[in-house]
Amino acid sequence: MKEILGYWGCGNLSELEALLFKVFSKASVEKGLQEVSYQNNNCIAVLVGWNFTHNPSIFGEEIVKKKDFCQVALSAAGIPEFPDVTIKFVNQRLILSRDCFGRIPLYWFRQGQIIWFASRLQLLLSVLDSPQVSISGFYGYNCFSYVPIPLTPVENIFTIPPGYEIIWEITHNNQIQNNQIQNNQIQNNQIQNHKIQNRYEWREAKDLIEDENIAIWQLQGLLKDAIHRQVNNLPPGDVGVFLSGGLDSSIVAAALKQAGVKVKAYALDFGEYGVSELPFAEAVATHLEIPLVKVDATPKRIKSAIKNTVKALDLPFGDGVTVPIYLLCEAASKETAVIFNGEGGDQLFAGWTNKPLIAAGIYNSEDFDQQYLQTFHRLYGYEAQCFQAELYSQIEKNNPQNWIVEALNPDFTNNILARLRRATLMLKGAQNIHPRATNLAKAFDLRVRSPFCDLPLAEWSFALSGELCLQGNIEKYILKRAVESWLPSEIVWREKRGMGVPLNSWFNGELWGEVSKRLNAGILKFEGRYQEDIILKILAGEIGGQIRQRRIGEVLWLLLMWEIWRVEVLGEKAEGRSFDYRLLGLRILQKFGNK
């Protein structure tokens, strides 16, 4: 099952079926439909999925249907034993739940006495008469580069938080003794307000591991066990691994090779732009004796794939890595049905440690949440300079700290490093990295497996003392010690850089036309959200201390991805385009002023 859409509750059957037909028409669904329906005198429920594979042992969706009970479980990895999303119809209750790692999104909205739900936001857009942008969701996107849960960028559509379940239940109208279906409608019943329950909570262990040798031995076993759980139901032939040359993806490649899996690696080639990580990926592939496919990620290829990437992502995600990952998925899909990645290692082992944040947590805890918000390096703190007056007056009602307060809750951890790791799991991992990886893979019918998203491994990591995660200036210390015999020393112990996406270089060249087209001052004025001269302010360095030269490309990309999403996915108009001589003049000065 590639995507799912369903409804549950009390409503007019003909109207609901007509809405389903409308969705199918817009989605160009012609074959491969499978419907699971449930109906009694009190409620109706229909769940429809399409693009079912002919080999369910690989793609791993499970449907269980009994009297008064129906359950559908979805797995991003294609492993039924590890579902990421579960949908249950139990008697007169609807239960929607998500795994704690957040790999598959699940959306819902209420329409009268009907709850609609889907694994893809775009399916629900077709059900709404006139979808509108959520001001809070839009603001959150500009703070984080993703829309914070439970919000979406669309008003009245929400997402199930990772690690939670939401329950709705039918109540009977006691004034009517005989509930029955009349005029094709289930009447006289009502849906109670939903209940939300936490199914899993990340917390630090009471007894921490201090002994380095014990930690190394245990971690080596956990890594191998995580891989063995992930190599279940693999298709014949090679499986893919996205190999950046960084530590985490290299560990996954090495562990797969040790497990006897036929592996083919895929690495990005940015050409002459930026600081290339490709030599490190080549070194790992040579060491492991596995084939390496270089994937062209030069500006021309990036530009040609932006629109399709935005559609595949479903939600707006404002990180520059998204289009390169889309190109990796496209290349891998030609040769395999399953790909592995190294996502999750940074969250478990403190790969994103920020020393000023640690200092803030120790010495100035009152400002800690605010300083954490600033680590996203987006538009938080510059709202008055970025948004038009009417919208600014609306977003002032939102406090972004409310979107991170639970993730940074100190009640679940005893030290600042564990607190930061918990936050990155719940925020940057479950709300950003993992769902976007799944959606990009789904665009090519790929199943994505992330061995670091392994619950026993993740829970064990919260038994580590801070000194084993961060030792001096060495991040992910214990992970490096555990695998130093698996990989070349220059891979294990080199300083982490992250994927060096050369956004500034792209915008100085091939992508400048997209800025002129999509972020035109006239279009922004017509849209009514960003100030029409925001691009001038960014390029001139007028928006504040965070957006320095190396951050300009990141912020331009953030704005560009939103503008493409709102037009290509939401269906808003891009009108009012004008020619901006000031922007052209500044562009010329930047490009030629130093020559």
Steps between C-alpha positions, in 0.01 A plus 500: 500500500654828396247740655181471704189712535195434712205635693319392814192621685138582428410653166329482163644205312432637153673828579800322648534267203482799266785667690708184471438493127610865481826418677568204272437713192747766616759239595459327162434170673399244242598162638640319800227620737421298808219594733447402861153592626316461828140591573238441767199686634716754676791590275664456162866470415672472163872481437633494144856436389655479157820413318510168681807298415480148364754393761361583844778307670734782396274797545353392830154651548266292710120503498314311771122494481266328744151558630490840673874540443719614212866600508740626237872536579752681277877463510742737328758221504256245358536283812157412646649429843602867531197711405536878488130580471200303628134567421238312698121478478399343832125468563402867498846651539760629258861479619782664303855450626862561395833352593733714713756554220242673278591337167151496346274806543130463578257792457139559606225757501142508620211574267179504702452150638768349275872462566710492183854365516782437251866417475542786252389859551423554133225238514316697766532824305267352239237435769495861621290752311758777526819417692661799669850556634537461876663818628648312795628223273653755262673680786629174646646406163694825491636435850610140446501424123220248564147539639496410872255235621207474537464777241513471124526788251124465437235638734302233693716208382721354772760226534522224757810567715769228485465262792134587558157365418174689460165336575151599389184328621135500394242599763129425460217747514289360783193689381482267199435141600552336161811616313480393141624584153242720328530684172848351458619672817604380844316734736451592863857438612784736581879484515653584834793741515815302438729370770875509449724249676876472520614153394872557546716754683876542459668515839848458643581177684542515876825304500748635247783309333835646602738222392627561147590139424156374605335769289708408193419130531127563550479754219670274247242231574208743481613635164527150355160404646340812351634408157379140529150621583509724191618239248178303530300447178759651269438463126746305283809685379673806639350737753594865498669708767525878485866563577602855583846408626396606848518271800138384526438396140845337492414293809179380335686402183765315702244317715303393191816363342583311821148353498560358153261732317575595139539876520526774240579850625368829361684827560435857391730677259466879527766552235711810543262656751558512874728277705460148366439205732523262206865398562402369843212297357742358242746408775229311692378317191856399411568380855180293508543383139149601397397676177436873516262692275568873471178698472516829311386782729628795299283816484334410170380168641392665824297764317325240284396296808383771741131498409472122505683490832253741658207290378664183630570655841128580538572750779735795458846408628751783480837322521726501195571127527153401378557524123834313517327220693226495236770446235654220707159329523446538128835338421460217752146414386634391163696217663342408834177508699655562844747764610681545832615827650689621806230738625457501875859456611545867577194508722598191701866581553512880529628573153347846503647610829500876534743614767336843549173317564664284763634813667156662481343195660747505788537870567189670365212256485239777467616577143563140400182447294557824312860412423392157380256666257785707360699187410261442209644815334176600332272803547422471870576837660467698175124486456442876480758528221372203300119486508237742375325704770163323492655153522749616763212609722362143478822311562571711809240280672732199460783422737749268321630379835170313542600280204822384668412506870410130527810387310721708732316397816776440759283260702602207278877548516760574763769670291507760227644271232223243541248783491639622169503148353138448602406830336671417171324164489159660550551812290766479230468124462133406534357823353749565223769250400308172510164601345666683213728198432195271487302728270788543256553124488128434450507717189703221337333203672807451717496366852739684727670328792678695773689268737553780752121517535513184707323518835736275702800695368334836562392412853850373581650831383315674784695289746828660387679747721565838344874437493454201270304710250716811506863473606684826471442621145417150371131458427338154487805368682371157603354434154837572343678274747255217430556503123863610467595151379220497240607804297808703401629723776460815290126427473443416865693784660461787256304804611133494404398749231152388404388476140665798332214614278643802309189719518685831472675384183171379351327832563796689356448305179238262368236560768495878484228478238280311748544785751397756236204286395365370829613767750421800285404812698167532320407138567592530868292816531203327339542195724486713814737304723866593452598866466555577134860614557604204716746373238671838487531498879647150503755573228596830660549340842229711663301225671727429794800329644398143427472542124864550412648435159507121536135497618360706212453197278318312778247778549445553128438128469251512789298770323529335159371164622198666663414692185520189285293302752219753527462521122574144386345309791245727668394654169528870586555748218833673439383834367628855498847441363701819452852585390713611795789722390632527856539124526671486162737780601593333826552175316741665255694663784533169683611312194739751348579749775823333605636456147 
